[in-house]
Coordinates of N, CA, C and O and ligand atoms in Angstrom, one line a residue:
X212 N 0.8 -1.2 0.0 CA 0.0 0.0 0.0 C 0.9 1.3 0.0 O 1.7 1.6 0.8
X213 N 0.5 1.9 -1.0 CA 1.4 3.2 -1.0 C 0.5 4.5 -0.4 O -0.6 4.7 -0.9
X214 N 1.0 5.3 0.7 CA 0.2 6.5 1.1 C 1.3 7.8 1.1 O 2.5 7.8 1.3
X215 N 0.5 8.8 0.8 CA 0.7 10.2 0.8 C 0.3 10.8 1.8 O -0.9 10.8 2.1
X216 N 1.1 11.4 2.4 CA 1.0 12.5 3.5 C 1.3 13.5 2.9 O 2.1 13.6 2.0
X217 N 0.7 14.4 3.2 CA 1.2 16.0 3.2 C 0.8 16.8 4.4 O -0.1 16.7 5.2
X218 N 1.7 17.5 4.2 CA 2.1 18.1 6.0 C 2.1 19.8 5.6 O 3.0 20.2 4.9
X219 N 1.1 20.6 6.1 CA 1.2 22.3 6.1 C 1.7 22.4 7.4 O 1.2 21.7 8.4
X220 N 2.7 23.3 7.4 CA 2.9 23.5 8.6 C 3.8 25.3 8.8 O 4.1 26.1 7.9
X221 N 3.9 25.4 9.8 CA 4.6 27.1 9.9 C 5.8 26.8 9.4 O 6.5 25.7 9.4
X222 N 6.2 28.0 8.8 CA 7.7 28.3 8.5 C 8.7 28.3 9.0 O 9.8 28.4 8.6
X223 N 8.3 28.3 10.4 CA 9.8 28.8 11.6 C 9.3 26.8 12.1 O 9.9 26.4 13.1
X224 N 8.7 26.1 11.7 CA 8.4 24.7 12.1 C 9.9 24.0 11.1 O 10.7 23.3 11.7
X225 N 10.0 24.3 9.7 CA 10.5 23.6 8.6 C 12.1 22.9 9.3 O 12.4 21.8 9.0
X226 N 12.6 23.4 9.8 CA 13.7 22.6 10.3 C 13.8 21.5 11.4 O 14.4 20.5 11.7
X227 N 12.8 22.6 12.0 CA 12.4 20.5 13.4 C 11.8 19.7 12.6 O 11.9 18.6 12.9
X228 N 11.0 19.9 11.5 CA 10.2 18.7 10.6 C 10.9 18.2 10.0 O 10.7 17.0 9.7
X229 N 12.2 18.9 9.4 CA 13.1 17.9 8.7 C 13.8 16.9 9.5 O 13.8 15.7 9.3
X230 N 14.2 17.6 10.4 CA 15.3 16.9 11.5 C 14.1 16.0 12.0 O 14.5 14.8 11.9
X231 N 13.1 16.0 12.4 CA 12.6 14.6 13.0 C 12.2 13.6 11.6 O 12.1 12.4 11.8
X232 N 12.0 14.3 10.4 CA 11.8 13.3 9.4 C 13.0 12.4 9.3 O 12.9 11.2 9.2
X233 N 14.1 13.0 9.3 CA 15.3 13.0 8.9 C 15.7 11.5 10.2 O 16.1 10.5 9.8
X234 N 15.6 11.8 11.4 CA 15.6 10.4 12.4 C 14.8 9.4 12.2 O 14.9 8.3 12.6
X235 N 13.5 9.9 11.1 CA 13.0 8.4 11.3 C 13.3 7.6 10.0 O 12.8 6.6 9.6
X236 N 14.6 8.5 9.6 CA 15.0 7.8 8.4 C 13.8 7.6 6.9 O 13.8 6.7 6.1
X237 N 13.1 8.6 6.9 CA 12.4 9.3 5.8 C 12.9 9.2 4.9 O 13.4 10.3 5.0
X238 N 13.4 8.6 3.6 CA 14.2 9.4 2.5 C 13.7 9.5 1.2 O 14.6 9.3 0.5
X239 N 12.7 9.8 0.6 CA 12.4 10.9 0.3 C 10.9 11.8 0.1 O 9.8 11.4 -0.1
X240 N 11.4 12.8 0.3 CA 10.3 14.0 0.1 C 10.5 14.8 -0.7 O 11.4 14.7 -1.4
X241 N 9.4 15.8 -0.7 CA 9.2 17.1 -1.5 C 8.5 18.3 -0.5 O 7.6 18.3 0.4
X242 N 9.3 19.3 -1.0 CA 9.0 20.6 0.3 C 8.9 21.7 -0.6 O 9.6 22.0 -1.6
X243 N 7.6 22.4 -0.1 CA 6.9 23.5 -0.8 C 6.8 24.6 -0.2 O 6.3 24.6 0.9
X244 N 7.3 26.1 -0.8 CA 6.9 27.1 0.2 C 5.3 27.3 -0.6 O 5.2 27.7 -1.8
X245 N 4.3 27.1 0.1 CA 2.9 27.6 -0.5 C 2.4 29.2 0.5 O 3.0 29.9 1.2
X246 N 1.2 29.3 0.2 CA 0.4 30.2 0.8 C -0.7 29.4 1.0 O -0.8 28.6 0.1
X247 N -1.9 29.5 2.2 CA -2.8 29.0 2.6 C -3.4 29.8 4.0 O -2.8 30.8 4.4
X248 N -4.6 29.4 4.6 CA -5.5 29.9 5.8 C -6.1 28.6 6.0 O -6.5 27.8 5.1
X249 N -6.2 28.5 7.2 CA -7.1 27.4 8.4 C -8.4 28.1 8.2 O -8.7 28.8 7.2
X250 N -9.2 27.9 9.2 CA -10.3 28.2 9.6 C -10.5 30.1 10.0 O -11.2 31.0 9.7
X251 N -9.5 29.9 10.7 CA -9.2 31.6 11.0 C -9.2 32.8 9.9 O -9.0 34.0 10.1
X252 N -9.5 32.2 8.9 CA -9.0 32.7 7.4 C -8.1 33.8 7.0 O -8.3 34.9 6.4
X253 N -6.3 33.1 8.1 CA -5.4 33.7 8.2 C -5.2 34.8 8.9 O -4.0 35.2 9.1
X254 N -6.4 35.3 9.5 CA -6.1 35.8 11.0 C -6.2 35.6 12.1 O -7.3 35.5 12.5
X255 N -5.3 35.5 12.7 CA -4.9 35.5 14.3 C -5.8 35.7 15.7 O -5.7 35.1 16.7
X256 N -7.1 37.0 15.5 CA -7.6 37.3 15.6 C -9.1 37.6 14.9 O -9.1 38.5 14.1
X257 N -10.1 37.1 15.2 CA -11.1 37.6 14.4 C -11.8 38.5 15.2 O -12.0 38.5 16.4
X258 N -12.1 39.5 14.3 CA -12.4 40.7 14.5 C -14.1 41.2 15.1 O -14.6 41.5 14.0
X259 N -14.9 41.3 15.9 CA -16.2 40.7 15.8 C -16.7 41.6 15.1 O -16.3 42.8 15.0
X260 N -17.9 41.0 14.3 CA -18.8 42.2 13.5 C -18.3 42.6 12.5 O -19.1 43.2 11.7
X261 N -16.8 42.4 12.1 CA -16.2 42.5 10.7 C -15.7 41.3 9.7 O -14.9 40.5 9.8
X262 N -16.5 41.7 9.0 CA -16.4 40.5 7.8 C -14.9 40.8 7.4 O -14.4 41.9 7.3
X263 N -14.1 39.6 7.0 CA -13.2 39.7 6.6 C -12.4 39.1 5.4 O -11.5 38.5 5.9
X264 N -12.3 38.9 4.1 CA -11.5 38.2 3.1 C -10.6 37.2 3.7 O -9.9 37.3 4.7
X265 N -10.7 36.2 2.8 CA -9.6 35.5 3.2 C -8.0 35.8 3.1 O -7.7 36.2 2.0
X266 N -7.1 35.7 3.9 CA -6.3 36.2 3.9 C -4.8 34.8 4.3 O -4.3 34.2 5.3
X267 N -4.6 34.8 3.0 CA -3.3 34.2 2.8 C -2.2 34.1 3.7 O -1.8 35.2 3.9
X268 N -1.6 33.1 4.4 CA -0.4 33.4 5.1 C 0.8 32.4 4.5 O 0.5 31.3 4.1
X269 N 2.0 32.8 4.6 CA 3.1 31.5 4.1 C 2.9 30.5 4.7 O 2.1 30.5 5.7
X270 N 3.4 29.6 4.4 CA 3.3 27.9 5.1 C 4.2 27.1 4.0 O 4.3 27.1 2.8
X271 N 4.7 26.4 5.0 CA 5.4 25.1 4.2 C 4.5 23.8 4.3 O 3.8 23.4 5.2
X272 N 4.8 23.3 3.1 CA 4.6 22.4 3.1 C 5.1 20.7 2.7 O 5.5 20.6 1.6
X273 N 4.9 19.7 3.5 CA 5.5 18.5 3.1 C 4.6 17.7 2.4 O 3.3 17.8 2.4
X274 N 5.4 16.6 1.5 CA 4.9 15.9 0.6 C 5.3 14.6 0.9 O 5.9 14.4 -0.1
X275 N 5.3 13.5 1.6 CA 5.7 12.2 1.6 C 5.2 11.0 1.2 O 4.2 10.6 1.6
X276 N 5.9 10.3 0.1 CA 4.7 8.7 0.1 C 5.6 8.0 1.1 O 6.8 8.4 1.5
X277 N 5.0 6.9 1.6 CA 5.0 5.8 2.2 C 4.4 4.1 1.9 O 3.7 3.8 1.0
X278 N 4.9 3.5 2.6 CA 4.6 2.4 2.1 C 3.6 1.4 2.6 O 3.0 0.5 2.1
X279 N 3.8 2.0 4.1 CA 2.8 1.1 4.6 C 1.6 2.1 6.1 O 1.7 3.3 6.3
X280 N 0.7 1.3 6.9 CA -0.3 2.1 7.5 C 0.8 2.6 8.8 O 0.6 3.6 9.4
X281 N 1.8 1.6 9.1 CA 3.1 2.4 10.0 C 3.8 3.0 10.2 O 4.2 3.5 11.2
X282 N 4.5 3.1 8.5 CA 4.9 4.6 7.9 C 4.1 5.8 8.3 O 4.3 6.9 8.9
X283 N 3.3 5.3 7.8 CA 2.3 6.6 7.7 C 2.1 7.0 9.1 O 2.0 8.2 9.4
X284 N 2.0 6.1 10.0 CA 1.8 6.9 11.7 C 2.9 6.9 11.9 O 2.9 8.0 12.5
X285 N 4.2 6.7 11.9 CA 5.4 7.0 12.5 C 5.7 8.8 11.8 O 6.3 9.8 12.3
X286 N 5.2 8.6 10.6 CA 5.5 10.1 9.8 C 4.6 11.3 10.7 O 5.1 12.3 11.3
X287 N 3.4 10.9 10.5 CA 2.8 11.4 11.1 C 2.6 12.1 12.7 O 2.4 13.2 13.1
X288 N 3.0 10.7 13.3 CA 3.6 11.4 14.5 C 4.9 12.2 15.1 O 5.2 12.6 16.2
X289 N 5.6 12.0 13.8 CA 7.1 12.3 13.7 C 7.1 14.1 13.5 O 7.8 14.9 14.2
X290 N 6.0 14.4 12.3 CA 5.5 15.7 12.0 C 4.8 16.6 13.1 O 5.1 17.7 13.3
X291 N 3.8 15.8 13.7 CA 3.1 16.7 14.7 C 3.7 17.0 15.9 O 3.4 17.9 16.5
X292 N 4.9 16.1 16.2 CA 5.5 16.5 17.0 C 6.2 17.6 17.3 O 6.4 18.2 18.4
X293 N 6.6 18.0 15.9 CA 8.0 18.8 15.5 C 7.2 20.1 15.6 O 7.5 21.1 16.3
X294 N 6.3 20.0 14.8 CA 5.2 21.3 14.6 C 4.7 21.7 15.3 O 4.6 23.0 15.3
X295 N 4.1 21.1 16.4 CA 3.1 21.5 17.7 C 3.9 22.8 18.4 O 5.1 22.8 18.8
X296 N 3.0 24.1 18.4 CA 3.1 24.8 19.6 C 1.7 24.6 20.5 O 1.7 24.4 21.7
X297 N 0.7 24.7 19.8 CA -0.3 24.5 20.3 C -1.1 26.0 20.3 O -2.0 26.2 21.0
X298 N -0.5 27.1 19.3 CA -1.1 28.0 19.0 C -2.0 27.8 18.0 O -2.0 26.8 17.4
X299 N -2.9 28.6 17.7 CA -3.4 28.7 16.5 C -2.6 28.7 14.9 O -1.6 29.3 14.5
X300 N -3.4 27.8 14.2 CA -2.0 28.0 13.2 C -0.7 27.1 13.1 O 0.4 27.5 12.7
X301 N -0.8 25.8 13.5 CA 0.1 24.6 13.4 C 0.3 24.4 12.6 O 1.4 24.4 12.0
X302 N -1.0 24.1 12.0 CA -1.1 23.4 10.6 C -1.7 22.2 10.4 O -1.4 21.5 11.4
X303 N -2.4 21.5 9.7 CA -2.7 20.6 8.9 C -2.1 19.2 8.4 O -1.3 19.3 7.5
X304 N -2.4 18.0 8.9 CA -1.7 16.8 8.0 C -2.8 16.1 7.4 O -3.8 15.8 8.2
X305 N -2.8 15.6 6.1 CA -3.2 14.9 5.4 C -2.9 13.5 4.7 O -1.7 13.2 4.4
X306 N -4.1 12.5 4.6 CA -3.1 11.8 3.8 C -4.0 10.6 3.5 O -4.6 10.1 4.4
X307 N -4.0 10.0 1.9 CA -4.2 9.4 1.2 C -3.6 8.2 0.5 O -2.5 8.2 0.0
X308 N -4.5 7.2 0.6 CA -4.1 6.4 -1.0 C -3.3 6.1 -1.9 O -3.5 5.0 -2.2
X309 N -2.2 6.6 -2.7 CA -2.1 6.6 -3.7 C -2.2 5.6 -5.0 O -1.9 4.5 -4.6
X310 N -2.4 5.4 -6.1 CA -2.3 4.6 -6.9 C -1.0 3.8 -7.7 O -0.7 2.7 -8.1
X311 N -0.4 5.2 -7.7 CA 1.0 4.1 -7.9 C 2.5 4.7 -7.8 O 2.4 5.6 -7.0
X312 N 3.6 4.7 -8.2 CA 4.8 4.5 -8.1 C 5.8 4.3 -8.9 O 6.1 3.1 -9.1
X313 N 6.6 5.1 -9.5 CA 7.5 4.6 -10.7 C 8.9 5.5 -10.6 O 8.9 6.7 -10.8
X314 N 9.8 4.8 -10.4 CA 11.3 5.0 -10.1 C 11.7 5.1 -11.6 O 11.6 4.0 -12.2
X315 N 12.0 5.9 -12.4 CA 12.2 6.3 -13.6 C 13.5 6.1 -13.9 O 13.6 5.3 -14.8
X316 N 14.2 6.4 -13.7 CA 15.9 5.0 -13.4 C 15.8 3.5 -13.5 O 16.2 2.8 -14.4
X317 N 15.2 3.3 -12.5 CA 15.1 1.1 -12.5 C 14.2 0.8 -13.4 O 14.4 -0.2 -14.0
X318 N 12.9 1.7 -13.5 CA 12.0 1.4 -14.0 C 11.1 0.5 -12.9 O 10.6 -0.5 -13.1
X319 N 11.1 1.2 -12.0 CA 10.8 -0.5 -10.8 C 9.3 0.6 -10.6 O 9.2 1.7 -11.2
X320 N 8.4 0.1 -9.8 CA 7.1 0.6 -9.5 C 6.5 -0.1 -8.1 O 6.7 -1.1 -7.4
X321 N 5.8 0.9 -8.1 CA 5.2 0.6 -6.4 C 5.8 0.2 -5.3 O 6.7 1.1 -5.0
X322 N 5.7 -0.8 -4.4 CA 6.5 -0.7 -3.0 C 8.3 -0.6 -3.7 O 9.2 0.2 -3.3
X323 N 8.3 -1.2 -4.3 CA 10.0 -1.1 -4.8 C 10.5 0.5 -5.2 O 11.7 0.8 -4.9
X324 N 9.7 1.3 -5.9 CA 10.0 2.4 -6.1 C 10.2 3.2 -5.3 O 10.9 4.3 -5.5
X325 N 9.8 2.9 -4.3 CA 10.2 4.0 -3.2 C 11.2 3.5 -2.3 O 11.7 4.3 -1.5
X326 N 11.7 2.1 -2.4 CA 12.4 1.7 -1.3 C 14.1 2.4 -1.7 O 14.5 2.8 -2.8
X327 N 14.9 2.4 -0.5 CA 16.2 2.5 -1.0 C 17.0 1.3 -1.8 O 16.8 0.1 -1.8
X328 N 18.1 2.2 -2.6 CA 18.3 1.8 -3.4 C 20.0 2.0 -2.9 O 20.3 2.9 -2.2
X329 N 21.1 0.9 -3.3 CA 22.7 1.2 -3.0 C 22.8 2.4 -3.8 O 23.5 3.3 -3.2
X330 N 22.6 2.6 -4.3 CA 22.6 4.0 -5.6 C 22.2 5.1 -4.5 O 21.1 5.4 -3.9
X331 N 23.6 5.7 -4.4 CA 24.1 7.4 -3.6 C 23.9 8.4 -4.6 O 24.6 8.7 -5.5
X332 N 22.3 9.1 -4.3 CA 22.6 10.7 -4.9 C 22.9 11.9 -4.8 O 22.9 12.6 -5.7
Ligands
LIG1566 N1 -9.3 22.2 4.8 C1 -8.1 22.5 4.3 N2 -7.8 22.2 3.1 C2 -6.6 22.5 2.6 N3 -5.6 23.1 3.2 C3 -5.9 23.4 4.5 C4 -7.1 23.2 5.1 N4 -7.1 23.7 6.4 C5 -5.9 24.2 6.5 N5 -5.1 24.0 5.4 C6 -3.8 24.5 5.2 O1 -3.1 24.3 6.4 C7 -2.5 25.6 6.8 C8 -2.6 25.7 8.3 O2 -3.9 25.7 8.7 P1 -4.3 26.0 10.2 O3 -3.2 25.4 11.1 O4 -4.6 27.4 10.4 O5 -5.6 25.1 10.3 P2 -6.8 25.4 11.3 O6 -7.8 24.3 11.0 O7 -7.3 26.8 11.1 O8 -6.3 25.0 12.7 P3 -5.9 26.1 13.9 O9 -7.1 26.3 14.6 O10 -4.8 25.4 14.7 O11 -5.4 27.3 13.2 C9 -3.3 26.6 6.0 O12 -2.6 27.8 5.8 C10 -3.6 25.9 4.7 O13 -2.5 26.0 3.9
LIG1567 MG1 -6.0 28.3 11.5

């Protein structure tokens, strides 16, 4: 079973999320600087009585597949950990399914595609 995590999280987060990905022996991802809003629709405070636009804030974001339903909680708990202040505005983890897998080098696909390989990049 191949699954996708993706991980929004704050910007001043992106280095404890590597470094704990990075212990659980993660290897590989993809890291996004995006823009997005929670519930708060990017602000901090809501204002009462004033309507407000959504309002965009930076955020990073992680992209992981995995391979199995223990990956996926070890990542998972590996991320929330790192991320947590417990303010508003953590961030979000997601994660899905995917269908498939293809290492475009070996040509190998699915659980193999993702595994390591002696091949140093
Ligand atoms: N429902 C959603 N769909 C897609 N992306 C989301 C969703 N909710 C949050 N995000 C993304 O996660 C980022 C962080 O969201 P945020 O932590 O503010 O979520 P929240 O639900 O408002 O929780 P909190 O109350 O802790 O702020 C957002 O900037 C956005 O990029
Ligand atoms: Mg929010």
């Amino acid at each position: 079973m191949l699954i996708k995590i993706e991980a929004i999280v704050r910007e001043e987060a992106f280095e404890d999320v590597k470094t704990a990905l990075n212990e659980i022996e993660v290897r590989g991802l993809t890291v996004y600087q995006v823009m997005g809003c929670g519930i708060q629709k990017g602000y901090n405070e809501v204002v009462r009585g004033v309507k407000v636009d959504l309002q965009m804030q930076p955020k990073i974001k992680f992209e992981i597949v995995v391979s199995s339903p223990e990956w996926e909680k070890k990542t998972i708990d590996a991320i929330s950990k790192a991320a947590y202040t417990g303010e508003i505005g953590d961030g979000k983890i997601f994660s899905y399914e995917i269908r498939s897998a293809y290492r475009i080098r070996t040509k190998e696909t699915g659980y193999d595609a993702i595994q390591p390989t002696n091949h140093m990049e």
